[in-house]
Amino acid sequence: CVPVPEEVDVFKVPHLRMKELVNDYFEMLQTTNFSNVVDVQLLLDTLFRTFVEFKSHEQIENRFIMKQLRTKLKALSINNTAVCNCHKDSRLKDILQLLQDGLNKKTIADRINYGLQLKTSLEDFAKVFLPHMEEEEEVFQPLLQQVFSYEELCELRHRVIEQHLLL
Ligand code: FEO
């Protein structure tokens, strides 16, 4: 595939951060002792911050990329349903609810069972989230380059990165 010039790549910088967060949570999961209440609390605090950041990433993309892209495609009479549906099934709400549930596990057995459930859910989430980011980089980025001017994309990228820095 053709390399994307850095200055118009709206996904690369935020996605590096998102991928780093996924790696971090897998590392933390491996070292968490679920029988220890303090360990579990620390993990949950980190995961809450992580998933709120994923949610914000999605909202920034919806507001600053997908909305503009939809408007542009409509103006050019190009029909692309993938743009409308790309964040429809992100499972972020379910994970945030699962993290909330983890706060109420009082016994060691409950926490260990919860740990297994959490691990499966986080693995499932990553199995969807990582390819989703790939799709944005490999499908939406070229589409953006097709319909926006160089200047428009530089501006778009600037705004997207600026919004992420506020997180
Ligand atoms: Fe960049 Fe929609 O995750």
Short mmCIF file of C-alpha atoms and ligand atoms in Angstrom, two decimals:
data_model
loop_
_atom_site.label_atom_id
_atom_site.label_comp_id
_atom_site.label_asym_id
_atom_site.label_seq_id
_atom_site.Cartn_x
_atom_site.Cartn_y
_atom_site.Cartn_z
CA CYS A 1 0.00 0.00 0.00
CA VAL A 2 1.05 3.58 -0.67
CA PRO A 3 2.60 5.32 2.37
CA VAL A 4 0.44 8.09 3.80
CA PRO A 5 2.20 11.45 4.23
CA GLU A 6 2.51 12.11 7.97
CA GLU A 7 0.92 15.56 7.79
CA VAL A 8 -2.40 14.23 6.40
CA ASP A 9 -2.58 11.01 8.39
CA VAL A 10 -5.49 11.64 10.76
CA PHE A 11 -5.35 8.22 12.44
CA LYS A 12 -1.70 7.39 13.00
CA VAL A 13 -0.90 9.45 16.10
CA PRO A 14 -4.13 8.76 18.03
CA HIS A 15 -3.99 5.08 17.11
CA LEU A 16 -0.44 4.72 18.40
CA ARG A 17 -1.77 5.89 21.74
CA MET A 18 -4.80 3.55 21.60
CA LYS A 19 -2.61 0.55 20.72
CA GLU A 20 -0.25 1.42 23.56
CA LEU A 21 -3.23 1.45 25.94
CA VAL A 22 -4.33 -2.00 24.72
CA ASN A 23 -0.79 -3.37 25.27
CA ASP A 24 -0.67 -1.78 28.70
CA TYR A 25 -3.93 -3.31 29.82
CA PHE A 26 -2.87 -6.78 28.70
CA GLU A 27 0.38 -6.41 30.64
CA MET A 28 -1.48 -5.23 33.72
CA LEU A 29 -3.98 -8.10 33.44
CA GLN A 30 -1.12 -10.59 33.49
CA THR A 31 0.39 -9.19 36.67
CA THR A 32 -2.87 -8.59 38.57
CA ASN A 33 -3.52 -10.90 41.48
CA PHE A 34 -7.31 -11.15 41.51
CA SER A 35 -7.41 -12.54 45.02
CA ASN A 36 -5.96 -9.23 46.22
CA VAL A 37 -8.56 -6.49 46.55
CA VAL A 38 -6.02 -3.65 46.21
CA ASP A 39 -4.60 -5.15 43.02
CA VAL A 40 -8.09 -5.44 41.54
CA GLN A 41 -8.96 -1.89 42.55
CA LEU A 42 -5.79 -0.58 40.88
CA LEU A 43 -6.53 -2.53 37.71
CA LEU A 44 -10.13 -1.28 37.60
CA ASP A 45 -9.04 2.35 38.10
CA THR A 46 -6.60 2.02 35.20
CA LEU A 47 -9.14 0.29 32.99
CA PHE A 48 -11.77 2.95 33.71
CA ARG A 49 -9.36 5.66 32.58
CA THR A 50 -8.38 3.59 29.54
CA PHE A 51 -11.93 2.92 28.39
CA VAL A 52 -13.02 6.49 28.96
CA GLU A 53 -10.10 7.44 26.69
CA PHE A 54 -11.24 4.91 24.06
CA LYS A 55 -14.74 6.40 24.27
CA SER A 56 -13.35 9.91 23.84
CA HIS A 57 -11.28 8.75 20.87
CA GLU A 58 -14.44 7.41 19.26
CA GLN A 59 -16.32 10.65 19.96
CA ILE A 60 -13.51 12.75 18.48
CA GLU A 61 -13.50 10.60 15.35
CA ASN A 62 -17.28 10.82 15.06
CA ARG A 63 -17.28 14.57 15.47
CA PHE A 64 -14.15 15.61 13.58
CA ILE A 65 -13.69 12.89 10.96
CA MET A 66 -16.76 10.79 10.21
CA LYS A 67 -19.25 13.65 10.28
CA GLN A 68 -17.12 15.70 7.87
CA LEU A 69 -16.55 12.67 5.69
CA ARG A 70 -20.27 11.90 5.51
CA THR A 71 -21.05 15.51 4.59
CA LYS A 72 -18.38 15.50 1.90
CA LEU A 73 -19.52 12.16 0.45
CA LYS A 74 -23.10 13.38 0.37
CA ALA A 75 -22.05 16.55 -1.47
CA LEU A 76 -20.23 14.37 -3.99
CA SER A 77 -23.23 11.97 -4.20
CA ILE A 78 -21.09 9.02 -3.04
CA ASN A 79 -22.93 6.38 -1.01
CA ASN A 80 -20.82 4.70 1.70
CA THR A 81 -22.69 3.05 4.58
CA ALA A 82 -19.47 1.88 6.29
CA VAL A 83 -18.78 5.47 7.35
CA CYS A 84 -22.10 5.62 9.20
CA ASN A 85 -21.71 2.23 10.85
CA CYS A 86 -18.08 2.13 11.86
CA HIS A 87 -18.66 2.89 15.57
CA LYS A 88 -22.09 1.29 15.94
CA ASP A 89 -20.91 -1.90 17.65
CA SER A 90 -17.90 -0.80 19.66
CA ARG A 91 -18.87 -2.55 22.95
CA LEU A 92 -17.40 0.29 25.01
CA LYS A 93 -20.57 0.66 27.08
CA ASP A 94 -20.59 -3.06 27.92
CA ILE A 95 -16.98 -2.97 29.13
CA LEU A 96 -17.59 0.15 31.22
CA GLN A 97 -20.54 -1.65 32.82
CA LEU A 98 -18.39 -4.73 33.45
CA LEU A 99 -15.74 -2.56 35.15
CA GLN A 100 -18.43 -1.03 37.33
CA ASP A 101 -19.60 -4.54 38.33
CA GLY A 102 -16.04 -5.41 39.40
CA LEU A 103 -16.24 -2.90 42.25
CA ASN A 104 -18.81 -5.09 44.04
CA LYS A 105 -16.84 -8.34 44.22
CA LYS A 106 -16.38 -9.02 47.92
CA THR A 107 -14.92 -12.54 48.13
CA ILE A 108 -11.71 -13.96 46.72
CA ALA A 109 -13.65 -16.54 44.68
CA ASP A 110 -15.87 -13.82 43.21
CA ARG A 111 -12.87 -11.72 42.27
CA ILE A 112 -11.06 -14.65 40.65
CA ASN A 113 -14.16 -15.56 38.62
CA TYR A 114 -14.60 -11.94 37.73
CA GLY A 115 -10.95 -11.81 36.60
CA LEU A 116 -11.56 -14.65 34.15
CA GLN A 117 -14.66 -12.93 32.78
CA LEU A 118 -12.83 -9.62 32.51
CA LYS A 119 -9.89 -11.20 30.70
CA THR A 120 -12.20 -12.81 28.12
CA SER A 121 -14.10 -9.56 27.58
CA LEU A 122 -10.92 -7.51 27.18
CA GLU A 123 -9.50 -10.05 24.71
CA ASP A 124 -12.76 -9.97 22.74
CA PHE A 125 -12.72 -6.19 22.77
CA ALA A 126 -9.15 -6.09 21.41
CA LYS A 127 -10.10 -8.61 18.69
CA VAL A 128 -12.62 -6.07 17.40
CA PHE A 129 -10.87 -2.81 18.26
CA LEU A 130 -7.48 -3.54 16.65
CA PRO A 131 -8.96 -4.55 13.25
CA HIS A 132 -11.34 -1.60 13.52
CA MET A 133 -8.38 0.77 13.75
CA GLU A 134 -6.74 -1.04 10.85
CA GLU A 135 -9.88 -0.52 8.80
CA GLU A 136 -9.84 3.19 9.58
CA GLU A 137 -6.19 3.40 8.53
CA GLU A 138 -6.51 1.26 5.42
CA VAL A 139 -10.01 2.10 4.17
CA PHE A 140 -11.06 5.46 5.59
CA GLN A 141 -7.70 7.23 5.35
CA PRO A 142 -7.47 6.64 1.55
CA LEU A 143 -11.12 7.69 1.23
CA LEU A 144 -10.38 10.90 3.13
CA GLN A 145 -7.45 11.57 0.81
CA GLN A 146 -9.70 10.98 -2.16
CA VAL A 147 -12.35 13.51 -1.18
CA PHE A 148 -10.54 16.17 0.88
CA SER A 149 -7.84 18.55 -0.30
CA TYR A 150 -4.34 18.42 1.15
CA GLU A 151 -4.99 21.62 3.14
CA GLU A 152 -8.32 20.35 4.47
CA LEU A 153 -6.70 17.13 5.66
CA CYS A 154 -3.80 18.93 7.36
CA GLU A 155 -6.36 21.03 9.21
CA LEU A 156 -8.46 17.97 10.08
CA ARG A 157 -5.42 16.14 11.43
CA HIS A 158 -4.40 19.15 13.47
CA ARG A 159 -7.85 19.36 15.07
CA VAL A 160 -8.02 15.62 15.76
CA ILE A 161 -4.62 15.59 17.48
CA GLU A 162 -5.43 18.76 19.40
CA GLN A 163 -8.63 17.17 20.75
CA HIS A 164 -6.74 14.06 21.84
CA LEU A 165 -4.19 16.16 23.68
CA LEU A 166 -7.02 17.60 25.79
CA LEU A 167 -7.84 14.11 27.15
FE1 FEO B 1 -9.86 5.07 15.73
FE2 FEO B 1 -12.66 4.34 15.64
O1 FEO B 1 -11.08 4.01 16.42
#
